[in-house]
Amino acid sequence: MSSEVLGERRVAEQIRLNPRFLAVYKFAIEELMTKLRILSEEFDLAHRHDPIEHISSRVKRPEAIEDKVRRRGLAPDLPAIAEGLDDMAGVRVICPFVSDVYTVAEMLTGQDDVELLRRKDYIATPKPNGYRSLHLIVRIPVFLSDRVERVKVEVQLRTIAMDFWATLEHKLSYKYESQVPGDFAAELADVAMLASHLDSRMQKLHQRLG
Ligand code: 0O2
């Protein structure tokens, strides 16, 4: 094993030996989920429409962090990882309609203690393979016993149709990793287009009901 790989293996070890390192991302996720649950419930009370269908989250696994550190050529130490990786904490918000995606994003980033670092709108500009979602990198304060840490969280917002496509594309891409059939990419992009049409039609029905 090369010394470079050994260095990166030490990253996973370092993470396991420092439980507080990943814990702050778990706390940040809990804070963000609470914010989203409050927005969901209160918006429903005010407008008789819940803009959030469901929410999921994950803290990146040490092995996945290790892989990304290697791919990115980051220094194998915890401060460099915290600085260099934006998706250590991830929250996925599934919304009924496209308009809800933007409503939730605006309500969340409008909060005083939520700092928007980056916004990637793959709905306005889908990825070439057809992937659509709104990605935000936000930073929120986490109040610990001896300090306040400002922690980055990646928030992915998408509709049910976008999530359906992304989930199945992810599964299929893994399955065919080694030998992708020739028409695979074009077919997936075509299905993404169908999902997009579905969203547009559902959005129109939603608007008709006011
Ligand atoms: P996981 O397990 O979901 O975390 P970076 O996030 O820093 O790696 P980049 O290019 O800034 O790099 O990320 P981007 O484009 O904002 O997207 C990152 C995440 O979006 C991915 O995380 C996926 O969750 C999702 N994503 C992006 N493109 C696709 C796609 O074509 N198909 C699907 N299904 N998901 C996508 P990870 O790290 O890949 O995995």
mmCIF file of N, CA, C and O and ligand atoms in Angstrom, residues 58 60-61 64 68 71-72 84-87 90 92 118 120 122 127 129-133 135 137 154 156 158 162-163 165-171 173-174, ligand 1:
data_model
loop_
_atom_site.group_PDB
_atom_site.id
_atom_site.type_symbol
_atom_site.label_atom_id
_atom_site.label_comp_id
_atom_site.label_asym_id
_atom_site.label_seq_id
_atom_site.Cartn_x
_atom_site.Cartn_y
_atom_site.Cartn_z
ATOM 1 N N ARG A 58 -28.395 12.392 5.904
ATOM 2 C CA ARG A 58 -27.300 11.459 6.208
ATOM 3 C C ARG A 58 -26.028 12.262 6.527
ATOM 4 O O ARG A 58 -25.816 13.359 6.011
ATOM 5 N N LYS A 60 -22.074 11.855 6.042
ATOM 6 C CA LYS A 60 -21.227 11.056 5.145
ATOM 7 C C LYS A 60 -20.420 10.030 5.935
ATOM 8 O O LYS A 60 -19.873 10.350 6.990
ATOM 9 N N ARG A 61 -20.371 8.796 5.427
ATOM 10 C CA ARG A 61 -19.628 7.731 6.124
ATOM 11 C C ARG A 61 -18.122 7.958 6.020
ATOM 12 O O ARG A 61 -17.644 8.473 5.004
ATOM 13 N N ALA A 64 -16.675 6.894 2.742
ATOM 14 C CA ALA A 64 -17.035 7.777 1.624
ATOM 15 C C ALA A 64 -16.227 9.072 1.692
ATOM 16 O O ALA A 64 -15.837 9.635 0.665
ATOM 17 N N LYS A 68 -13.561 10.485 -1.144
ATOM 18 C CA LYS A 68 -13.654 11.822 -1.720
ATOM 19 C C LYS A 68 -12.366 12.620 -1.491
ATOM 20 O O LYS A 68 -11.938 13.375 -2.354
ATOM 21 N N ARG A 71 -10.109 11.422 -4.169
ATOM 22 C CA ARG A 71 -10.470 11.952 -5.495
ATOM 23 C C ARG A 71 -10.120 13.415 -5.624
ATOM 24 O O ARG A 71 -9.662 13.872 -6.661
ATOM 25 N N ARG A 72 -10.371 14.170 -4.551
ATOM 26 C CA ARG A 72 -10.148 15.614 -4.582
ATOM 27 C C ARG A 72 -8.697 16.024 -4.322
ATOM 28 O O ARG A 72 -8.348 17.190 -4.445
ATOM 29 N N GLY A 84 -12.778 21.608 3.020
ATOM 30 C CA GLY A 84 -12.854 21.236 1.599
ATOM 31 C C GLY A 84 -14.121 20.517 1.163
ATOM 32 O O GLY A 84 -14.509 20.606 0.003
ATOM 33 N N LEU A 85 -14.778 19.796 2.060
ATOM 34 C CA LEU A 85 -15.973 19.037 1.660
ATOM 35 C C LEU A 85 -17.248 19.759 2.113
ATOM 36 O O LEU A 85 -17.395 20.075 3.291
ATOM 37 N N ASP A 86 -18.136 19.979 1.160
ATOM 38 C CA ASP A 86 -19.379 20.706 1.470
ATOM 39 C C ASP A 86 -20.537 19.774 1.804
ATOM 40 O O ASP A 86 -21.605 20.232 2.195
ATOM 41 N N ASP A 87 -20.338 18.467 1.584
ATOM 42 C CA ASP A 87 -21.483 17.559 1.750
ATOM 43 C C ASP A 87 -21.268 16.541 2.873
ATOM 44 O O ASP A 87 -21.778 15.421 2.801
ATOM 45 N N GLY A 90 -25.796 16.061 4.836
ATOM 46 C CA GLY A 90 -26.701 16.203 3.697
ATOM 47 C C GLY A 90 -28.155 16.040 4.121
ATOM 48 O O GLY A 90 -28.485 15.149 4.898
ATOM 49 N N ARG A 92 -32.078 15.988 2.339
ATOM 50 C CA ARG A 92 -32.836 15.948 1.087
ATOM 51 C C ARG A 92 -34.296 16.249 1.384
ATOM 52 O O ARG A 92 -34.904 15.612 2.251
ATOM 53 N N ARG A 118 -23.696 28.649 -1.398
ATOM 54 C CA ARG A 118 -23.711 28.273 -2.811
ATOM 55 C C ARG A 118 -25.093 27.780 -3.187
ATOM 56 O O ARG A 118 -25.787 27.180 -2.359
ATOM 57 N N LYS A 120 -27.010 25.847 -6.548
ATOM 58 C CA LYS A 120 -26.910 25.287 -7.908
ATOM 59 C C LYS A 120 -28.295 24.866 -8.322
ATOM 60 O O LYS A 120 -28.894 23.978 -7.703
ATOM 61 N N TYR A 122 -30.174 22.977 -10.684
ATOM 62 C CA TYR A 122 -30.233 21.973 -11.749
ATOM 63 C C TYR A 122 -31.667 21.748 -12.221
ATOM 64 O O TYR A 122 -31.927 20.799 -12.960
ATOM 65 N N LYS A 127 -28.667 18.773 -15.454
ATOM 66 C CA LYS A 127 -27.395 18.184 -15.874
ATOM 67 C C LYS A 127 -27.598 17.482 -17.228
ATOM 68 O O LYS A 127 -28.734 17.103 -17.548
ATOM 69 N N ASN A 129 -27.251 14.574 -18.185
ATOM 70 C CA ASN A 129 -27.910 13.253 -18.103
ATOM 71 C C ASN A 129 -29.400 13.366 -17.751
ATOM 72 O O ASN A 129 -30.119 12.380 -17.742
ATOM 73 N N GLY A 130 -29.868 14.582 -17.432
ATOM 74 C CA GLY A 130 -31.281 14.786 -17.121
ATOM 75 C C GLY A 130 -31.552 15.061 -15.654
ATOM 76 O O GLY A 130 -32.685 15.363 -15.272
ATOM 77 N N TYR A 131 -30.506 14.963 -14.805
ATOM 78 C CA TYR A 131 -30.685 15.169 -13.352
ATOM 79 C C TYR A 131 -31.200 16.574 -13.056
ATOM 80 O O TYR A 131 -30.670 17.558 -13.557
ATOM 81 N N ARG A 132 -32.266 16.644 -12.242
ATOM 82 C CA ARG A 132 -32.821 17.938 -11.821
ATOM 83 C C ARG A 132 -32.972 17.964 -10.306
ATOM 84 O O ARG A 132 -33.412 16.980 -9.703
ATOM 85 N N SER A 133 -32.606 19.059 -9.700
ATOM 86 C CA SER A 133 -32.723 19.300 -8.248
ATOM 87 C C SER A 133 -32.207 20.699 -7.986
ATOM 88 O O SER A 133 -31.440 21.235 -8.786
ATOM 89 N N HIS A 135 -29.776 22.551 -5.423
ATOM 90 C CA HIS A 135 -28.784 22.268 -4.381
ATOM 91 C C HIS A 135 -28.369 23.559 -3.691
ATOM 92 O O HIS A 135 -28.027 24.539 -4.354
ATOM 93 N N ILE A 137 -25.787 24.999 -0.540
ATOM 94 C CA ILE A 137 -24.833 24.776 0.544
ATOM 95 C C ILE A 137 -25.070 25.917 1.529
ATOM 96 O O ILE A 137 -24.917 27.091 1.169
ATOM 97 N N GLU A 154 -25.286 20.407 3.023
ATOM 98 C CA GLU A 154 -25.796 20.416 1.650
ATOM 99 C C GLU A 154 -27.280 20.070 1.692
ATOM 100 O O GLU A 154 -27.657 19.029 2.244
ATOM 101 N N GLN A 156 -30.489 19.303 -0.641
ATOM 102 C CA GLN A 156 -30.989 19.008 -1.988
ATOM 103 C C GLN A 156 -32.504 19.071 -1.936
ATOM 104 O O GLN A 156 -33.134 18.359 -1.142
ATOM 105 N N ARG A 158 -36.044 18.738 -4.207
ATOM 106 C CA ARG A 158 -36.538 18.232 -5.483
ATOM 107 C C ARG A 158 -37.988 17.775 -5.339
ATOM 108 O O ARG A 158 -38.474 17.567 -4.218
ATOM 109 N N MET A 162 -38.770 14.279 -9.612
ATOM 110 C CA MET A 162 -37.302 14.403 -9.719
ATOM 111 C C MET A 162 -36.622 13.336 -8.864
ATOM 112 O O MET A 162 -35.600 12.761 -9.250
ATOM 113 N N ASP A 163 -37.198 13.083 -7.699
ATOM 114 C CA ASP A 163 -36.615 12.104 -6.776
ATOM 115 C C ASP A 163 -36.763 10.686 -7.328
ATOM 116 O O ASP A 163 -35.846 9.868 -7.218
ATOM 117 N N TRP A 165 -36.831 9.840 -10.456
ATOM 118 C CA TRP A 165 -35.818 9.665 -11.505
ATOM 119 C C TRP A 165 -34.424 9.502 -10.893
ATOM 120 O O TRP A 165 -33.684 8.573 -11.253
ATOM 121 N N ALA A 166 -34.047 10.393 -9.964
ATOM 122 C CA ALA A 166 -32.681 10.385 -9.399
ATOM 123 C C ALA A 166 -32.409 9.077 -8.648
ATOM 124 O O ALA A 166 -31.311 8.518 -8.754
ATOM 125 N N THR A 167 -33.416 8.593 -7.916
ATOM 126 C CA THR A 167 -33.235 7.356 -7.142
ATOM 127 C C THR A 167 -33.012 6.167 -8.074
ATOM 128 O O THR A 167 -32.099 5.360 -7.876
ATOM 129 N N LEU A 168 -33.844 6.083 -9.113
ATOM 130 C CA LEU A 168 -33.712 4.931 -10.021
ATOM 131 C C LEU A 168 -32.478 5.060 -10.902
ATOM 132 O O LEU A 168 -31.807 4.061 -11.196
ATOM 133 N N GLU A 169 -32.139 6.291 -11.286
ATOM 134 C CA GLU A 169 -30.917 6.489 -12.093
ATOM 135 C C GLU A 169 -29.706 6.044 -11.293
ATOM 136 O O GLU A 169 -28.783 5.414 -11.828
ATOM 137 N N HIS A 170 -29.701 6.382 -9.993
ATOM 138 C CA HIS A 170 -28.591 6.009 -9.109
ATOM 139 C C HIS A 170 -28.458 4.480 -9.048
ATOM 140 O O HIS A 170 -27.369 3.937 -9.204
ATOM 141 N N LYS A 171 -29.614 3.801 -8.867
ATOM 142 C CA LYS A 171 -29.608 2.328 -8.804
ATOM 143 C C LYS A 171 -29.104 1.730 -10.115
ATOM 144 O O LYS A 171 -28.265 0.834 -10.126
ATOM 145 N N SER A 173 -27.335 3.136 -12.490
ATOM 146 C CA SER A 173 -25.940 3.485 -12.793
ATOM 147 C C SER A 173 -24.988 2.560 -12.056
ATOM 148 O O SER A 173 -23.959 2.170 -12.588
ATOM 149 N N TYR A 174 -25.354 2.203 -10.816
ATOM 150 C CA TYR A 174 -24.518 1.267 -10.054
ATOM 151 C C TYR A 174 -24.527 -0.095 -10.726
ATOM 152 O O TYR A 174 -23.510 -0.735 -10.914
HETATM 153 P P1 0O2 B 1 -24.289 11.079 -2.170
HETATM 154 O O1 0O2 B 1 -24.142 9.707 -1.659
HETATM 155 O O2 0O2 B 1 -25.693 11.395 -2.602
HETATM 156 O O3 0O2 B 1 -23.699 12.119 -1.305
HETATM 157 P P2 0O2 B 1 -19.642 17.385 -4.760
HETATM 158 O O4 0O2 B 1 -20.983 17.428 -4.119
HETATM 159 O O5 0O2 B 1 -18.708 18.287 -4.036
HETATM 160 O O6 0O2 B 1 -19.169 15.976 -4.938
HETATM 161 P P3 0O2 B 1 -20.569 18.785 -7.025
HETATM 162 O O7 0O2 B 1 -20.321 18.588 -8.493
HETATM 163 O O8 0O2 B 1 -20.490 20.179 -6.504
HETATM 164 O O9 0O2 B 1 -19.593 17.869 -6.220
HETATM 165 O O10 0O2 B 1 -21.906 18.166 -6.612
HETATM 166 P P4 0O2 B 1 -23.335 18.384 -7.174
HETATM 167 O O11 0O2 B 1 -23.370 18.388 -8.651
HETATM 168 O O12 0O2 B 1 -23.915 19.584 -6.499
HETATM 169 O O13 0O2 B 1 -24.044 17.036 -6.709
HETATM 170 C C1 0O2 B 1 -23.691 16.303 -5.593
HETATM 171 C C2 0O2 B 1 -24.796 15.347 -5.178
HETATM 172 O O14 0O2 B 1 -25.966 15.560 -5.960
HETATM 173 C C3 0O2 B 1 -24.458 13.881 -5.392
HETATM 174 O O15 0O2 B 1 -23.812 13.406 -4.259
HETATM 175 C C4 0O2 B 1 -25.828 13.250 -5.573
HETATM 176 O O16 0O2 B 1 -26.484 13.086 -4.318
HETATM 177 C C5 0O2 B 1 -26.557 14.323 -6.337
HETATM 178 N N1 0O2 B 1 -26.379 14.163 -7.795
HETATM 179 C C6 0O2 B 1 -25.683 14.971 -8.601
HETATM 180 N N2 0O2 B 1 -25.746 14.555 -9.868
HETATM 181 C C7 0O2 B 1 -26.524 13.448 -9.874
HETATM 182 C C8 0O2 B 1 -26.972 12.549 -10.901
HETATM 183 O O17 0O2 B 1 -26.670 12.701 -12.075
HETATM 184 N N3 0O2 B 1 -27.774 11.525 -10.506
HETATM 185 C C9 0O2 B 1 -28.138 11.326 -9.214
HETATM 186 N N4 0O2 B 1 -28.907 10.288 -8.930
HETATM 187 N N5 0O2 B 1 -27.711 12.146 -8.217
HETATM 188 C C10 0O2 B 1 -26.923 13.192 -8.546
HETATM 189 P P5 0O2 B 1 -22.802 12.211 -4.311
HETATM 190 O O18 0O2 B 1 -21.549 12.642 -3.651
HETATM 191 O O19 0O2 B 1 -22.673 11.680 -5.708
HETATM 192 O O20 0O2 B 1 -23.426 11.061 -3.491
#
